CSV table of C-alpha atoms in Angstrom, one decimal:
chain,number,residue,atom,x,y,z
A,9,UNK,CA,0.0,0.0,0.0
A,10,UNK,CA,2.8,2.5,0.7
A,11,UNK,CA,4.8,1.8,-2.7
A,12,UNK,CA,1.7,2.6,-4.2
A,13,UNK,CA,0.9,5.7,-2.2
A,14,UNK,CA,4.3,6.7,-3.0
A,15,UNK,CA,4.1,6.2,-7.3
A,16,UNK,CA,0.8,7.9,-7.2
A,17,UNK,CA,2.5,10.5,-5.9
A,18,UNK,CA,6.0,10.7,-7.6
A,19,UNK,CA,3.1,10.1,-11.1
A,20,UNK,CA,1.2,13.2,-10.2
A,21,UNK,CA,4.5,15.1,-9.6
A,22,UNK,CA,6.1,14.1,-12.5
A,23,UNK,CA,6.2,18.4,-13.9
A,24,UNK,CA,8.9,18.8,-10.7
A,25,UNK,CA,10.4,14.9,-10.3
A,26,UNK,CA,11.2,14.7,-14.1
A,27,UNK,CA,13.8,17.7,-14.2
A,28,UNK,CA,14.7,17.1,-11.0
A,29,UNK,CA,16.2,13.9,-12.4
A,30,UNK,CA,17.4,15.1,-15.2
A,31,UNK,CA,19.2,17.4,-13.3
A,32,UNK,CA,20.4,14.9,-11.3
A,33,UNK,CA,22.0,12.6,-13.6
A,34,UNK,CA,23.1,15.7,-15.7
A,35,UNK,CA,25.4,16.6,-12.1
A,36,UNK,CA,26.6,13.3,-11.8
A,37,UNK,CA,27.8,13.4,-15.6
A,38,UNK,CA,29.6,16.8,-15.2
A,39,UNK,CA,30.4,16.2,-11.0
A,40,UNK,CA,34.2,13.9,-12.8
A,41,UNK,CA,35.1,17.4,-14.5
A,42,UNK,CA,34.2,19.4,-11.7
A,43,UNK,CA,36.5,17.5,-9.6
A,44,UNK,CA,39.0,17.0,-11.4
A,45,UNK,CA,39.6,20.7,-11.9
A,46,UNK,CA,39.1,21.1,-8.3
A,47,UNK,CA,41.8,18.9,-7.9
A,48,UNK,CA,44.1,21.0,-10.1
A,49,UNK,CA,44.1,23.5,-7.8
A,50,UNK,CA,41.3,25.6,-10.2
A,51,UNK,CA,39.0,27.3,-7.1
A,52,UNK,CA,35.6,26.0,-6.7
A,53,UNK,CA,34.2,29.4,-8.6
A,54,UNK,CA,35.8,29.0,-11.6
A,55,UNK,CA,35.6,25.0,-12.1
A,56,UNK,CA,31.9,25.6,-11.7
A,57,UNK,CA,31.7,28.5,-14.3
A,58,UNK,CA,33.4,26.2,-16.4
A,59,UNK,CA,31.4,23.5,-16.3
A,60,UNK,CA,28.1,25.4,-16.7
A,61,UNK,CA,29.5,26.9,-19.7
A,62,UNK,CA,30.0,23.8,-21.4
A,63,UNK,CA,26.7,22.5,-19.6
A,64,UNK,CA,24.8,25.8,-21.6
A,65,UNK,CA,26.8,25.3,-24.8
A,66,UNK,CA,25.8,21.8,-24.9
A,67,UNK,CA,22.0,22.7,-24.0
A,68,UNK,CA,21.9,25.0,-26.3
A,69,UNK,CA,23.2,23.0,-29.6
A,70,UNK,CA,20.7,20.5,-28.7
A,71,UNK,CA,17.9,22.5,-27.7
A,72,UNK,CA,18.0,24.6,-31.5
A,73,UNK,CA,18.5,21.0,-33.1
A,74,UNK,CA,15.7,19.1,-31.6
A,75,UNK,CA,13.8,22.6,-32.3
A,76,UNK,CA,14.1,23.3,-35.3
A,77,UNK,CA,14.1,19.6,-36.6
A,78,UNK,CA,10.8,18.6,-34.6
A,79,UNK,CA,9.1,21.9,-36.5
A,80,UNK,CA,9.9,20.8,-39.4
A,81,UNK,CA,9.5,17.4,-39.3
A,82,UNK,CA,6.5,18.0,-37.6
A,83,UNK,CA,5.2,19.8,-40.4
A,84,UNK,CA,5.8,17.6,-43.2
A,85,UNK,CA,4.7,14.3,-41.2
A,86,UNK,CA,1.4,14.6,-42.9
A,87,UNK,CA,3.2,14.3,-46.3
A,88,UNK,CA,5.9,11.6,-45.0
A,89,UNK,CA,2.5,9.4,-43.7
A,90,UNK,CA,1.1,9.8,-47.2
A,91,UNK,CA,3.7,8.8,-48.7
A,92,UNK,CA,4.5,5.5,-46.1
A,93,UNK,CA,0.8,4.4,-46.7
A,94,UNK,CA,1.3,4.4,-50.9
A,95,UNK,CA,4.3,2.6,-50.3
A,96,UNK,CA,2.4,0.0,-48.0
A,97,UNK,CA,0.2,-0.1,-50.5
A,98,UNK,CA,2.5,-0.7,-53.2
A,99,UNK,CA,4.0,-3.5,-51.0
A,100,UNK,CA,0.9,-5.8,-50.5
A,101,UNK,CA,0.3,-5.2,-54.4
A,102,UNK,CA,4.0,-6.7,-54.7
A,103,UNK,CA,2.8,-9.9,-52.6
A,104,UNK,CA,-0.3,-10.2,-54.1
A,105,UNK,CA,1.4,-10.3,-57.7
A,106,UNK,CA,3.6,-12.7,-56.2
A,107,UNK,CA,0.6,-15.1,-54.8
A,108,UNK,CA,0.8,-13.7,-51.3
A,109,UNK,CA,-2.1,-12.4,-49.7
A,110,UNK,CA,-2.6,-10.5,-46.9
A,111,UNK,CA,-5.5,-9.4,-44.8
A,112,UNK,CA,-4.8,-5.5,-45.5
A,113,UNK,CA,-7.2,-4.5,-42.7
A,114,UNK,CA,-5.9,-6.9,-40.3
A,115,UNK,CA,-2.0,-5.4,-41.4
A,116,UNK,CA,-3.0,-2.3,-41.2
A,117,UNK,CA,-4.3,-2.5,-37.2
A,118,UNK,CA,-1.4,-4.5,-36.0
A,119,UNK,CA,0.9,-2.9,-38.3
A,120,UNK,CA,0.6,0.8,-38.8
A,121,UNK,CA,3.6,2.7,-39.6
A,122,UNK,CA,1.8,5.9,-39.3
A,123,UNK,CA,1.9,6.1,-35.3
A,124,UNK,CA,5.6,5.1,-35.0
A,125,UNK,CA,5.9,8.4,-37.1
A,126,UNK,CA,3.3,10.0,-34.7
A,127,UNK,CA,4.9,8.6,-31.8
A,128,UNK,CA,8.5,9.8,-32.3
A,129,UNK,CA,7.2,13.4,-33.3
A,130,UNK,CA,5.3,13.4,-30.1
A,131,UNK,CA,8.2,11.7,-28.4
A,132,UNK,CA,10.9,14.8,-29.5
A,133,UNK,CA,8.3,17.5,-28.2
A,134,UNK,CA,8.2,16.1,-25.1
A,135,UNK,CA,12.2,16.2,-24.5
A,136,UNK,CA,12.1,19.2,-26.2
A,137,UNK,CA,9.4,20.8,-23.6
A,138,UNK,CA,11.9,19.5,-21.0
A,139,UNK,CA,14.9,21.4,-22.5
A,140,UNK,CA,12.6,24.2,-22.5
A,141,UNK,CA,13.3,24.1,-18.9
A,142,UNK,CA,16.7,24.4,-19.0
A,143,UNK,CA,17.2,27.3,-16.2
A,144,UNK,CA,15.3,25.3,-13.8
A,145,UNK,CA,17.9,22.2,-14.6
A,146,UNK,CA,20.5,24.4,-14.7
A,147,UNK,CA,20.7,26.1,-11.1
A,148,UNK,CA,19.3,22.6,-10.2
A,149,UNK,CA,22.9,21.6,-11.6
A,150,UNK,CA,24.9,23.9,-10.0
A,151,UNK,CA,23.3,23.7,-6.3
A,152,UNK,CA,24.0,20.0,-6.7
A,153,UNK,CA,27.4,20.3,-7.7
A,154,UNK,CA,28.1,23.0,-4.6
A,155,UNK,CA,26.3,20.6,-2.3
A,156,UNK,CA,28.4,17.3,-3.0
A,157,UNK,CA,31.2,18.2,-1.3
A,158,UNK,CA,29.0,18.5,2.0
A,159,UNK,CA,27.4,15.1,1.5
A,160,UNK,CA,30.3,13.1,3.4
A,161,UNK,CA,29.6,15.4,6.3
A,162,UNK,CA,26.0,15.4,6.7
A,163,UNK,CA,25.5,11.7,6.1
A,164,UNK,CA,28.3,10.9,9.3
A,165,UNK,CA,26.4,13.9,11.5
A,166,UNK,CA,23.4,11.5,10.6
A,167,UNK,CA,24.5,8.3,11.1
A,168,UNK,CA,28.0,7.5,12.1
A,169,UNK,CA,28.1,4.0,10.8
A,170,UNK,CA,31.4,4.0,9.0
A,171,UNK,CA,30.1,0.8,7.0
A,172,UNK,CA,26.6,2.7,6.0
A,173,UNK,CA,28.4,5.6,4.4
A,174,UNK,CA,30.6,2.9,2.4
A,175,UNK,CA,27.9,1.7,0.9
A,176,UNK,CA,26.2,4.9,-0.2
A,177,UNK,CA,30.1,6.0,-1.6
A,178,UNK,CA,30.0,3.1,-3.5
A,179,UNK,CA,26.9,3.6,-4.8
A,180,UNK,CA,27.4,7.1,-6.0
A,181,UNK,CA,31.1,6.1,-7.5
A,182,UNK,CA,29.4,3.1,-9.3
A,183,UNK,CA,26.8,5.5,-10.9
A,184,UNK,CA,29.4,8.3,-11.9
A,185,UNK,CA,31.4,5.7,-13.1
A,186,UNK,CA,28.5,4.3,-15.4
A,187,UNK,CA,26.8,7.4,-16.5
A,188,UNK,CA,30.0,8.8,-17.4
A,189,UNK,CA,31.2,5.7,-19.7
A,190,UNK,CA,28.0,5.5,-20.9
A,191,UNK,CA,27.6,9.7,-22.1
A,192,UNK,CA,30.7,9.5,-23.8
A,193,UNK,CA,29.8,5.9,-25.8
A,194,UNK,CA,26.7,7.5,-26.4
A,195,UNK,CA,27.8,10.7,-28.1
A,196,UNK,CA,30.4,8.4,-30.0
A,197,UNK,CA,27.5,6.6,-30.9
A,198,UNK,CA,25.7,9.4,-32.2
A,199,UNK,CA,28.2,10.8,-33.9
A,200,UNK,CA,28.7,8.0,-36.5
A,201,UNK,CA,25.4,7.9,-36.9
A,202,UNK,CA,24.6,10.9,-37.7
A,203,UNK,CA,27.7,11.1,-40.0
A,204,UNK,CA,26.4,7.9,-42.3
A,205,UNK,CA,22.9,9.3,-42.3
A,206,UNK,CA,24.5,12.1,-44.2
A,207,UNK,CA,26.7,10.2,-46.4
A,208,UNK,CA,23.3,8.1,-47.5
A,209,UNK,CA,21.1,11.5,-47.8
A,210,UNK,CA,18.3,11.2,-45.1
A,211,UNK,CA,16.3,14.2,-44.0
A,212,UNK,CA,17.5,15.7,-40.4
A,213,UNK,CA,20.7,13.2,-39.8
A,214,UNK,CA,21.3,15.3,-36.8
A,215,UNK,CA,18.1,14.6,-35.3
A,216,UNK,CA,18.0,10.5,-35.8
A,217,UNK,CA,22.1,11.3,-34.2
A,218,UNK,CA,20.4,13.0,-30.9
A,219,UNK,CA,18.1,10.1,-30.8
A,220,UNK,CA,20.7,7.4,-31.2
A,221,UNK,CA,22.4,9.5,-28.3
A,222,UNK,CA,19.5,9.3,-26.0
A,223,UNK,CA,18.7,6.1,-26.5
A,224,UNK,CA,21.9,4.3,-26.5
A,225,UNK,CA,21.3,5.0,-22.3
A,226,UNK,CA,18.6,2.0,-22.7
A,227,UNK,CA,20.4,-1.4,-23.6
A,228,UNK,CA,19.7,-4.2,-25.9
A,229,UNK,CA,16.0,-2.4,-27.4
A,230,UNK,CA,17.6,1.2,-27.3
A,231,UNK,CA,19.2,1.4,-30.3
A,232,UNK,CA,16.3,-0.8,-32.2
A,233,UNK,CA,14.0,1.8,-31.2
A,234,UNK,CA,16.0,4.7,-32.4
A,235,UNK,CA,16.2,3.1,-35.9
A,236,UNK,CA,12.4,2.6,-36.3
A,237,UNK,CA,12.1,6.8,-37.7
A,238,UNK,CA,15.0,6.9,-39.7
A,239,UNK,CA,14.2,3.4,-41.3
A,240,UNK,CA,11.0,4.5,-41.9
A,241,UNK,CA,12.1,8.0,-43.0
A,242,UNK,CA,14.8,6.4,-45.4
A,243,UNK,CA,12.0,4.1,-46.7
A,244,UNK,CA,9.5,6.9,-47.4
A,245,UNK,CA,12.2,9.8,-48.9
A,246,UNK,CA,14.8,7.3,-50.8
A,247,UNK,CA,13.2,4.2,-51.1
A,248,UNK,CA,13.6,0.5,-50.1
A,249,UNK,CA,17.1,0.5,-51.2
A,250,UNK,CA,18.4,3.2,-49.2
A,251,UNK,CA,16.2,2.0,-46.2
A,252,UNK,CA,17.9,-1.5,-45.9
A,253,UNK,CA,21.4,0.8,-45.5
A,254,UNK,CA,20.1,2.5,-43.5
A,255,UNK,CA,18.7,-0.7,-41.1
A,256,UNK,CA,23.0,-1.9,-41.9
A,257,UNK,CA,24.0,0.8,-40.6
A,258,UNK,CA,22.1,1.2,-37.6
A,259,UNK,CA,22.9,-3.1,-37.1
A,260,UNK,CA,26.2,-2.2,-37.4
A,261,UNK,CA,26.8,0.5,-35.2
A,262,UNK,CA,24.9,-1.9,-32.8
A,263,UNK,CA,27.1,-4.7,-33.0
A,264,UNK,CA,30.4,-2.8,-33.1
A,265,UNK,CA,29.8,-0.2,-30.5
A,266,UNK,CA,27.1,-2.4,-28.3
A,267,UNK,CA,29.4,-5.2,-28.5
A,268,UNK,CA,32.5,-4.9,-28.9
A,269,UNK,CA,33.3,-1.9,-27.7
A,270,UNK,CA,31.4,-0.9,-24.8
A,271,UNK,CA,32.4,-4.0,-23.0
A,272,UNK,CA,35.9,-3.4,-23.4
A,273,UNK,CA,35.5,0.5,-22.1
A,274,UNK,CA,33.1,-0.2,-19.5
A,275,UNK,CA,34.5,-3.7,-18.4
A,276,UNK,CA,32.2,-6.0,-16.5
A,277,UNK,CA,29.6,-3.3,-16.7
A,278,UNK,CA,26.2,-3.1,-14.5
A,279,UNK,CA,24.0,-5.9,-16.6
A,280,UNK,CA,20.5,-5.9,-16.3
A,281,UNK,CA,18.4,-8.7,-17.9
A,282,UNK,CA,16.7,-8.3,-21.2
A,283,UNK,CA,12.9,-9.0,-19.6
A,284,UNK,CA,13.9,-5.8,-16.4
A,285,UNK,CA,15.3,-3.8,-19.6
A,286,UNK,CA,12.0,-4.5,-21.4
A,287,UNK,CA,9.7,-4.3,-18.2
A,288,UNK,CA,12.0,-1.2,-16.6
A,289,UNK,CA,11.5,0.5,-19.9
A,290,UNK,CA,7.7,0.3,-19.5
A,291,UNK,CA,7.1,0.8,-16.3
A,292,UNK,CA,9.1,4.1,-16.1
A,293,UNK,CA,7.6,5.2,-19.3
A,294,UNK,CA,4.5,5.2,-17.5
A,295,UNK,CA,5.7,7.1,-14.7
A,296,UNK,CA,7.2,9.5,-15.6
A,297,UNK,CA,6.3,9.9,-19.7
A,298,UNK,CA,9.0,9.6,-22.5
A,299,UNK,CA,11.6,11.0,-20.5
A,300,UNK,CA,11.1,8.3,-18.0
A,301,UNK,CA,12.0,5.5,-21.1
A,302,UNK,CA,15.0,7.7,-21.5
A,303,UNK,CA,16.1,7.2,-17.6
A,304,UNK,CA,14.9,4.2,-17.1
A,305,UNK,CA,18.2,1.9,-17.3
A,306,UNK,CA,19.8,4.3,-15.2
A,307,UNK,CA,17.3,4.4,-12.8
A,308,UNK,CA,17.2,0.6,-12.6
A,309,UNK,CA,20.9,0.6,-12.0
A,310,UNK,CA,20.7,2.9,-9.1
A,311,UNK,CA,18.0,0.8,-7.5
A,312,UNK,CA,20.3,-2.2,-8.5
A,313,UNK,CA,23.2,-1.5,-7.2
A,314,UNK,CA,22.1,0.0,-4.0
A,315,UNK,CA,20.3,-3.5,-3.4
A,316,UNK,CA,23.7,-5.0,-4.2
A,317,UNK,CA,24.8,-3.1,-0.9
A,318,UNK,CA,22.9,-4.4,1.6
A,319,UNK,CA,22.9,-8.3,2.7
A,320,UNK,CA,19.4,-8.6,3.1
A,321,UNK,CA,18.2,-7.2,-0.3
A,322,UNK,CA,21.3,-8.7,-2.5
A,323,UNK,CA,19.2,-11.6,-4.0
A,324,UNK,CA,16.8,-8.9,-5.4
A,325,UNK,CA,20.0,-7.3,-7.3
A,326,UNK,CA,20.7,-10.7,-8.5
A,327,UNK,CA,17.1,-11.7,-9.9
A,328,UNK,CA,17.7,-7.6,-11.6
A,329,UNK,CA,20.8,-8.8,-13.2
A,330,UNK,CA,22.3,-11.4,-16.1
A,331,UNK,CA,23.5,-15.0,-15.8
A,332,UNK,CA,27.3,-13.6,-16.7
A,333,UNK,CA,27.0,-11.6,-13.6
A,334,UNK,CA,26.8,-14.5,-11.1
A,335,UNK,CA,29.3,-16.8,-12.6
């Protein structure tokens, strides 16, 4: 009954917990910069001004990207759906020449290609309404950033269980250490994406980059999701051709970056099974909207790993995590 009381409530919050978070996981990215030019003898002043001008430079190229893309591609999705349901259309007519028959109707209510398009337009305004935000994140940011230092403090005044504050250290190093992997992988990630989008010719390249960037955070599904627009996009603008390098490409990227080299850069890593990706991914979604899908692996982690802290709630961690893990 409580952990219900308490996910109405964090639901009905969501306009103040979901920037909040962001914020959050935004301070833990930056917090390894901060530090370290802390720890270069730069004062606290300056290291701060630094990273909140790289934190506003890097706000701002995204926010005038996802801006001006979603506008546009808002705008011509009523062409783009016309054009996805002629070439459905002149699909099935392919099958039926060959002798293949499809129930159209059924296909067209389990199928319908239309709301993925309607889903990731709707999807990019709602991170884009967050960014809108961004002075609320941003002193969110920076009042963080001042107040970790203080954390060691107030946690002994509270409780002075040497063992207790351990544990929360290794928590918070575990998920700076993650987050910080996983931004830079990320970014990599959408880089070279975005970079063959271009080389092939698809409409905003930069956009389907951002989106590879967000959703790299979500394992094993994130990346398939983030294809699903520009596939469909490639199909629609350039044709089937063009579409099919376009699903190489993104099964490329997948298979190089997901596999070969995020393991070796992040090392044993933080695994979480494919069914808690899948149901985390869902049930975050719902709590907290499309920003929720985006923070859901991370939030999983931190709930993961601070299981993995205490005795008595380990074998939850371990029912969260993969075979590999426990061998």
């Amino acid at each position: 009954a409580a952990v219900v009381i308490v996910l109405t409530a964090v639901k009905s919050a969501a306009v103040i917990v979901v920037p909040f978070l962001l914020s959050l996981f935004l301070a833990v990215i930056f917090s390894p910069l901060f530090t370290w030019l802390n720890a270069r003898g730069v004062p606290q002043g300056l290291s701060l001004l630094a990273v909140m001008l790289l934190f506003v430079l890097l706000m701002g190229v995204v926010g005038m990207l996802i801006g001006s893309s979603v506008q546009d591609f808002s705008a011509n999705l009523p062409l783009y759906e016309a054009k996805l349901e002629t070439s459905m259309a002149g699909f099935i007519g392919t099958l039926e020449g060959w002798g293949i028959v499809l129930p159209e109707r059924e296909l067209s209510s389990t199928f319908d290609p239309k709301a993925v398009m309607q889903y990731a337009a709707s999807l990019l305004k709602n991170i884009g309404s967050v960014l809108a935000d961004g002075f609320v994140i941003l002193f969110t940011v920076i009042f963080i950033l001042l107040e970790a230092g203080q954390f060691r403090s107030k946690i002994d005044h509270i409780n002075g269980n040497k063992e207790d504050f351990r544990h929360f250290e290794e928590v918070i190093e575990k998920i700076k250490h993650y987050m910080a992997l996983k931004a830079v992988i990320s970014a990599f990630t959408g880089i070279v994406v975005t970079l063959l989008l271009m080389v092939v010719g698809v409409d905003y390249a930069i956009l389907w980059g951002v989106i590879a960037f967000l959703f790299n955070f979500i394992p094993n599904i994130g990346s398939i999701i983030a294809a699903v627009p520009a596939v469909l996009l490639a199909l629609i603008q350039l044709g089937s051709v063009s579409a099919l390098i376009v699903t190489a490409i993104y099964v490329a990227v997948n298979v190089i970056i997901g596999s070969v080299v995020e393991p070796k850069v992040m090392g044993r890593g933080l695994g979480l099974s494919t069914l808690v990706v899948f149901l985390s991914l869902i049930f975050w979604g719902w709590l907290l909207g499309p920003v929720g899908m985006l923070l859901s692996i991370p939030l999983t982690i931190m709930a993961k790993i601070a299981m993995e802290s205490q005795e008595n709630t380990r074998w939850i961690a371990v029912l969260l995590g993969t075979a590999e893990e426990k061998k």
